[in-house]
Amino acid sequence: MPPIIPPALPEHLYVRLSDERICIARYDALRPAAFAFSVFRPERSKPLGPNLIHMAESEELLKAPTRGSTYVLTHTPATYVPLADFQESECETIYRYCFPTHNEHRIFYDVVGAADSVVIFGLREDICQALEHAIDNVIFASTHTALLRHFANKGANVCTGQRFFINLRERATDIYVFDRNRLTLANTFSTDDVMDTIYYTLNIATQTGARLMPDEDTMPLATTPFYISGEEGQRLAVSRELRRFAAEVIAIQPTAEFNRHIIASTPDVPYDLMVHLIG
């Protein structure tokens, strides 16, 4: 009897949107060494729509044929609903209540069973249409989704209380708080420097009841672990400052976390895209 050969996983394209740079990746889990990555920098004087058309025409990774879908990852604002309370019919109402806007948005949701949550997010309709016009087989996802899946289990076996995850990206900080595998809080803040991130982190820690060191009038925080992810310079700067206030600060080193995986070893790959691909 001939051997049974499992079907090859399709090679997918990944496009991560942001105002300052658009990251493009090709990845096939069966051929990780063939990972390819590039960065397209939009012209700030032009709207995103024309930039996306130019990107599709100029980027070699997008012009080459692919066997799979194109995942478009966006870190636009998101809100979170416990899985037990989620009703698909309420997505648009919830999103528009949380993020009122005059622009027409397309509303999406991602189920994150590991965190017992649903991520509800949106993207401007004109951007969705520009992407679908320029790229075939588009699937939209939130960058928060992969991060929540990854963080839900990270450290859960060694910590019996709260765990904080601070993800640093372009002029913004994502903060997620878990109690074991359960997501208890998630929010994103505009942050221009290290002290902005520290301010929001400590404010949330205090509000959620993170315990102080015994016999101390001020921080450091005694028992709550803080995991810091993001670009290396930001990550180290925030970790260094946060250690003035918290006893357990872990700066996530992707090459160590992912055992020197080629994606983790490739310069400039954002942590949220890295987690989405490797996870």
Short mmCIF file of C-alpha atoms in Angstrom, two decimals, residues 20-187:
data_model
loop_
_atom_site.label_atom_id
_atom_site.label_comp_id
_atom_site.label_asym_id
_atom_site.label_seq_id
_atom_site.Cartn_x
_atom_site.Cartn_y
_atom_site.Cartn_z
CA GLU A 20 3.70 54.36 9.10
CA ARG A 21 4.50 51.05 7.41
CA ILE A 22 2.71 48.14 5.82
CA CYS A 23 4.34 44.77 6.44
CA ILE A 24 4.01 42.03 3.83
CA ALA A 25 4.89 38.39 4.42
CA ARG A 26 4.67 35.06 2.63
CA TYR A 27 4.72 31.96 4.78
CA ASP A 28 4.15 28.23 4.44
CA ALA A 29 4.34 26.28 7.71
CA LEU A 30 5.68 23.24 5.82
CA ARG A 31 8.50 25.30 4.30
CA PRO A 32 9.46 27.82 6.99
CA ALA A 33 12.87 28.52 5.42
CA ALA A 34 11.04 30.04 2.44
CA PHE A 35 9.62 32.81 4.65
CA ALA A 36 9.74 36.16 2.84
CA PHE A 37 9.15 39.59 4.34
CA SER A 38 9.15 43.18 3.13
CA VAL A 39 8.01 46.61 4.29
CA PHE A 40 6.10 49.15 2.21
CA ARG A 41 6.12 52.74 3.49
CA PRO A 42 3.01 54.70 2.47
CA GLU A 43 3.32 58.27 1.24
CA ARG A 44 1.80 60.36 4.01
CA SER A 45 0.63 62.98 1.52
CA LYS A 46 -1.67 60.40 -0.10
CA PRO A 47 -4.76 58.64 1.31
CA LEU A 48 -4.33 54.99 2.20
CA GLY A 49 -6.43 53.79 -0.74
CA PRO A 50 -4.03 55.03 -3.48
CA ASN A 51 -1.09 53.82 -1.39
CA LEU A 52 -2.59 50.32 -1.32
CA ILE A 53 -2.98 50.31 -5.10
CA HIS A 54 0.64 51.44 -5.51
CA MET A 55 1.74 48.77 -3.03
CA ALA A 56 -0.04 46.02 -4.97
CA GLU A 57 1.63 47.17 -8.20
CA SER A 58 5.15 47.57 -6.81
CA GLU A 59 5.67 44.92 -4.15
CA GLU A 60 7.10 41.69 -5.55
CA LEU A 61 5.66 39.58 -2.73
CA LEU A 62 2.16 40.67 -3.73
CA LYS A 63 2.65 40.26 -7.46
CA ALA A 64 3.79 36.63 -7.27
CA PRO A 65 0.98 34.04 -7.46
CA THR A 66 -0.12 32.35 -4.23
CA ARG A 67 -2.04 29.16 -3.45
CA GLY A 68 -3.81 30.45 -0.36
CA SER A 69 -5.60 33.47 1.04
CA THR A 70 -4.32 36.92 1.93
CA TYR A 71 -4.78 37.78 5.58
CA VAL A 72 -5.03 41.50 6.24
CA LEU A 73 -4.15 42.27 9.85
CA THR A 74 -5.28 45.58 11.27
CA HIS A 75 -4.77 47.06 14.71
CA THR A 76 -7.71 49.44 14.46
CA PRO A 77 -9.66 49.93 17.73
CA ALA A 78 -11.31 46.81 19.09
CA THR A 79 -13.68 45.92 21.87
CA TYR A 80 -14.03 42.58 23.63
CA VAL A 81 -17.07 40.51 24.61
CA PRO A 82 -17.10 37.39 26.82
CA LEU A 83 -17.76 34.36 24.64
CA ALA A 84 -20.80 33.35 26.71
CA ASP A 85 -22.43 36.75 26.12
CA PHE A 86 -21.63 37.07 22.42
CA GLN A 87 -24.42 37.49 19.88
CA GLU A 88 -23.36 37.93 16.26
CA SER A 89 -26.38 40.12 15.57
CA GLU A 90 -25.17 42.65 18.16
CA CYS A 91 -21.66 43.17 16.71
CA GLU A 92 -22.40 46.33 14.77
CA THR A 93 -24.39 47.92 17.61
CA ILE A 94 -21.62 47.23 20.12
CA TYR A 95 -18.88 48.50 17.80
CA ARG A 96 -20.67 51.72 16.87
CA TYR A 97 -21.53 52.40 20.51
CA CYS A 98 -17.86 52.03 21.54
CA PHE A 99 -16.39 53.79 18.49
CA PRO A 100 -18.82 56.35 17.07
CA THR A 101 -17.65 57.64 13.70
CA HIS A 102 -18.99 59.45 10.65
CA ASN A 103 -17.02 57.20 8.28
CA GLU A 104 -18.60 54.02 6.97
CA HIS A 105 -16.94 50.99 8.56
CA ARG A 106 -17.15 47.27 7.89
CA ILE A 107 -17.49 45.37 11.16
CA PHE A 108 -15.75 42.03 11.85
CA TYR A 109 -15.27 39.69 14.78
CA ASP A 110 -12.70 37.04 15.76
CA VAL A 111 -13.48 34.30 18.27
CA VAL A 112 -10.62 33.66 20.72
CA GLY A 113 -11.63 30.52 22.58
CA ALA A 114 -8.33 30.37 24.49
CA ALA A 115 -9.21 33.69 26.16
CA ASP A 116 -12.96 32.97 26.33
CA SER A 117 -13.52 36.21 24.39
CA VAL A 118 -14.60 37.65 21.06
CA VAL A 119 -12.71 40.54 19.46
CA ILE A 120 -15.00 42.99 17.62
CA PHE A 121 -13.20 45.39 15.28
CA GLY A 122 -13.81 47.46 12.19
CA LEU A 123 -12.07 48.88 9.16
CA ARG A 124 -13.13 51.74 6.94
CA GLU A 125 -15.22 50.52 4.02
CA ASP A 126 -13.13 52.39 1.44
CA ILE A 127 -9.96 50.67 2.72
CA CYS A 128 -11.66 47.26 2.61
CA GLN A 129 -12.73 47.86 -0.98
CA ALA A 130 -9.28 49.13 -2.02
CA LEU A 131 -7.68 46.00 -0.56
CA GLU A 132 -10.19 43.66 -2.20
CA HIS A 133 -9.66 45.43 -5.52
CA ALA A 134 -5.85 45.17 -5.29
CA ILE A 135 -5.51 41.70 -3.71
CA ASP A 136 -7.33 38.41 -4.22
CA ASN A 137 -8.97 36.26 -1.50
CA VAL A 138 -8.74 38.78 1.35
CA ILE A 139 -9.54 37.71 4.92
CA PHE A 140 -9.58 40.44 7.57
CA ALA A 141 -8.32 39.85 11.12
CA SER A 142 -7.33 41.93 14.11
CA THR A 143 -3.77 41.98 15.44
CA HIS A 144 -5.32 41.71 18.91
CA THR A 145 -6.64 38.23 18.09
CA ALA A 146 -3.28 36.49 17.76
CA LEU A 147 -1.92 38.33 20.80
CA LEU A 148 -4.84 37.22 22.96
CA ARG A 149 -4.49 33.61 21.84
CA HIS A 150 -0.80 33.68 22.60
CA PHE A 151 -1.00 35.49 25.92
CA ALA A 152 -3.94 33.46 27.28
CA ASN A 153 -1.64 30.54 28.08
CA LYS A 154 1.70 32.30 28.51
CA GLY A 155 2.72 32.10 32.17
CA ALA A 156 -0.63 30.63 33.27
CA ASN A 157 0.99 27.49 34.67
CA VAL A 158 3.35 29.42 36.96
CA CYS A 159 1.14 32.31 38.07
CA THR A 160 -2.02 31.82 40.12
CA GLY A 161 -3.10 35.47 39.99
CA GLN A 162 -3.12 38.31 37.51
CA ARG A 163 -0.73 38.60 34.56
CA PHE A 164 -0.16 41.80 32.63
CA PHE A 165 0.91 41.90 28.97
CA ILE A 166 2.12 45.20 27.54
CA ASN A 167 2.53 45.18 23.77
CA LEU A 168 4.37 48.19 22.34
CA ARG A 169 3.83 49.35 18.77
CA GLU A 170 3.83 52.52 16.67
CA ARG A 171 2.79 55.33 19.05
CA ALA A 172 0.44 53.02 20.94
CA THR A 173 0.43 50.54 23.83
CA ASP A 174 -1.87 47.53 24.11
CA ILE A 175 -2.50 46.31 27.66
CA TYR A 176 -4.10 42.94 28.37
CA VAL A 177 -4.80 41.56 31.85
CA PHE A 178 -5.44 37.86 32.44
CA ASP A 179 -6.52 35.88 35.47
CA ARG A 180 -5.23 32.43 34.51
CA ASN A 181 -6.73 31.94 31.02
CA ARG A 182 -9.53 34.46 31.47
CA LEU A 183 -9.20 37.90 29.92
CA THR A 184 -10.29 40.44 32.53
CA LEU A 185 -9.24 43.70 30.87
CA ALA A 186 -7.95 44.91 27.51
CA ASN A 187 -7.36 48.42 26.25
#
